[in-house]
């Protein structure tokens, strides 16, 4: 039985991980009392006594937690932005390649992907890898997310009985083009240019839909070539290519809310192509991805405890 500690269990991502793990028989959760939850020495002891620790913390606190972990046997799974582009950390998206999956399995330091980044990387990485998409391509990406992606503060704002009327409509953000997920998008995909990125938060709790538009002139191949790459790369159990996942011509961003999987699809035509990834920002975009990585490190079925 593995001892597991969740540092930051009171946050949105941490709470979802607790919910997924609390009834598992193959782990023992290390739980700190409310008064000890932010105590440095209590956290140090918990981190170093755990076989596996999830860091569900802001970047600064996550780096602090890594420094507190002197036991090199403890596997750290960090859900913050702090370590996603570091070469000595494994990026926690095993579907990218057999090599990436093996790296996660054998790692003690795993950076869980960002929610927006997960969809972008899932769509772009295989096309760059196959040569269909040039590394110097100029890309844009539109990402629609539920408000739970903004954490407890944003959730509270949206769920107030008397809330700001501006919350009734979708809201674009990241308008300075400095979104914190851009560095991992560029590095993991091996592209030369950051995309023009358009994140939008909507009035629904969870779910995410990332769309990358392409002109046929941007790719080396056809729409069918793209589909064939995705069919080969993504055949489950967590990430799956779906030929057509629209519902009567619409693609709902909350279709996979509370699900830990991801759907990949291609729409459009031979001139203008839409690459689309749909998943839950708290599932494959956060907590579900973290648990999947934990399962791989433990050497068990990667879908154990996931809702698929």
PDB file of N, CA and C in Angstrom, residues 141 172-180 182 194-199:
ATOM      1  N   UNK A 141      -5.122  29.589 -31.394  1.00  0.00           N
ATOM      2  CA  UNK A 141      -5.886  28.593 -30.650  1.00  0.00           C
ATOM      3  C   UNK A 141      -6.969  29.290 -29.840  1.00  0.00           C
ATOM      4  N   UNK A 172     -13.602  36.685 -22.494  1.00  0.00           N
ATOM      5  CA  UNK A 172     -12.253  36.433 -22.991  1.00  0.00           C
ATOM      6  C   UNK A 172     -11.239  37.001 -22.006  1.00  0.00           C
ATOM      7  N   UNK A 173     -10.125  36.312 -21.824  1.00  0.00           N
ATOM      8  CA  UNK A 173      -9.065  36.818 -20.945  1.00  0.00           C
ATOM      9  C   UNK A 173      -7.708  36.487 -21.558  1.00  0.00           C
ATOM     10  N   UNK A 174      -6.625  36.746 -20.819  1.00  0.00           N
ATOM     11  CA  UNK A 174      -5.295  36.524 -21.375  1.00  0.00           C
ATOM     12  C   UNK A 174      -5.038  37.411 -22.575  1.00  0.00           C
ATOM     13  N   UNK A 175      -5.641  38.604 -22.590  1.00  0.00           N
ATOM     14  CA  UNK A 175      -5.612  39.433 -23.800  1.00  0.00           C
ATOM     15  C   UNK A 175      -4.246  40.071 -24.062  1.00  0.00           C
ATOM     16  N   UNK A 176      -3.325  40.007 -23.100  1.00  0.00           N
ATOM     17  CA  UNK A 176      -1.969  40.523 -23.340  1.00  0.00           C
ATOM     18  C   UNK A 176      -1.086  39.505 -24.055  1.00  0.00           C
ATOM     19  N   UNK A 177      -1.626  38.314 -24.309  1.00  0.00           N
ATOM     20  CA  UNK A 177      -0.892  37.233 -24.971  1.00  0.00           C
ATOM     21  C   UNK A 177       0.325  36.785 -24.158  1.00  0.00           C
ATOM     22  N   UNK A 178       0.162  36.766 -22.835  1.00  0.00           N
ATOM     23  CA  UNK A 178       1.215  36.268 -21.952  1.00  0.00           C
ATOM     24  C   UNK A 178       0.683  35.174 -21.025  1.00  0.00           C
ATOM     25  N   UNK A 179      -0.260  34.389 -21.514  1.00  0.00           N
ATOM     26  CA  UNK A 179      -0.860  33.349 -20.680  1.00  0.00           C
ATOM     27  C   UNK A 179       0.207  32.374 -20.177  1.00  0.00           C
ATOM     28  N   UNK A 180       0.053  31.943 -18.935  1.00  0.00           N
ATOM     29  CA  UNK A 180       1.080  31.123 -18.290  1.00  0.00           C
ATOM     30  C   UNK A 180       1.273  29.754 -18.929  1.00  0.00           C
ATOM     31  N   UNK A 182       1.521  29.208 -22.215  1.00  0.00           N
ATOM     32  CA  UNK A 182       2.198  29.321 -23.511  1.00  0.00           C
ATOM     33  C   UNK A 182       3.592  28.687 -23.532  1.00  0.00           C
ATOM     34  N   UNK A 194       5.055  30.965 -30.401  1.00  0.00           N
ATOM     35  CA  UNK A 194       3.881  30.821 -29.544  1.00  0.00           C
ATOM     36  C   UNK A 194       2.635  31.144 -30.362  1.00  0.00           C
ATOM     37  N   UNK A 195       1.542  30.435 -30.130  1.00  0.00           N
ATOM     38  CA  UNK A 195       0.315  30.719 -30.879  1.00  0.00           C
ATOM     39  C   UNK A 195      -0.352  32.004 -30.391  1.00  0.00           C
ATOM     40  N   UNK A 196      -1.151  32.615 -31.243  1.00  0.00           N
ATOM     41  CA  UNK A 196      -2.089  33.627 -30.780  1.00  0.00           C
ATOM     42  C   UNK A 196      -3.150  32.849 -30.006  1.00  0.00           C
ATOM     43  N   UNK A 197      -3.239  33.105 -28.711  1.00  0.00           N
ATOM     44  CA  UNK A 197      -4.048  32.262 -27.835  1.00  0.00           C
ATOM     45  C   UNK A 197      -5.255  33.034 -27.301  1.00  0.00           C
ATOM     46  N   UNK A 198      -6.440  32.441 -27.450  1.00  0.00           N
ATOM     47  CA  UNK A 198      -7.693  33.110 -27.091  1.00  0.00           C
ATOM     48  C   UNK A 198      -8.461  32.253 -26.080  1.00  0.00           C
ATOM     49  N   UNK A 199      -8.154  32.393 -24.785  1.00  0.00           N
ATOM     50  CA  UNK A 199      -8.918  31.663 -23.767  1.00  0.00           C
ATOM     51  C   UNK A 199     -10.197  32.420 -23.397  1.00  0.00           C
TER      52      UNK A 199
END
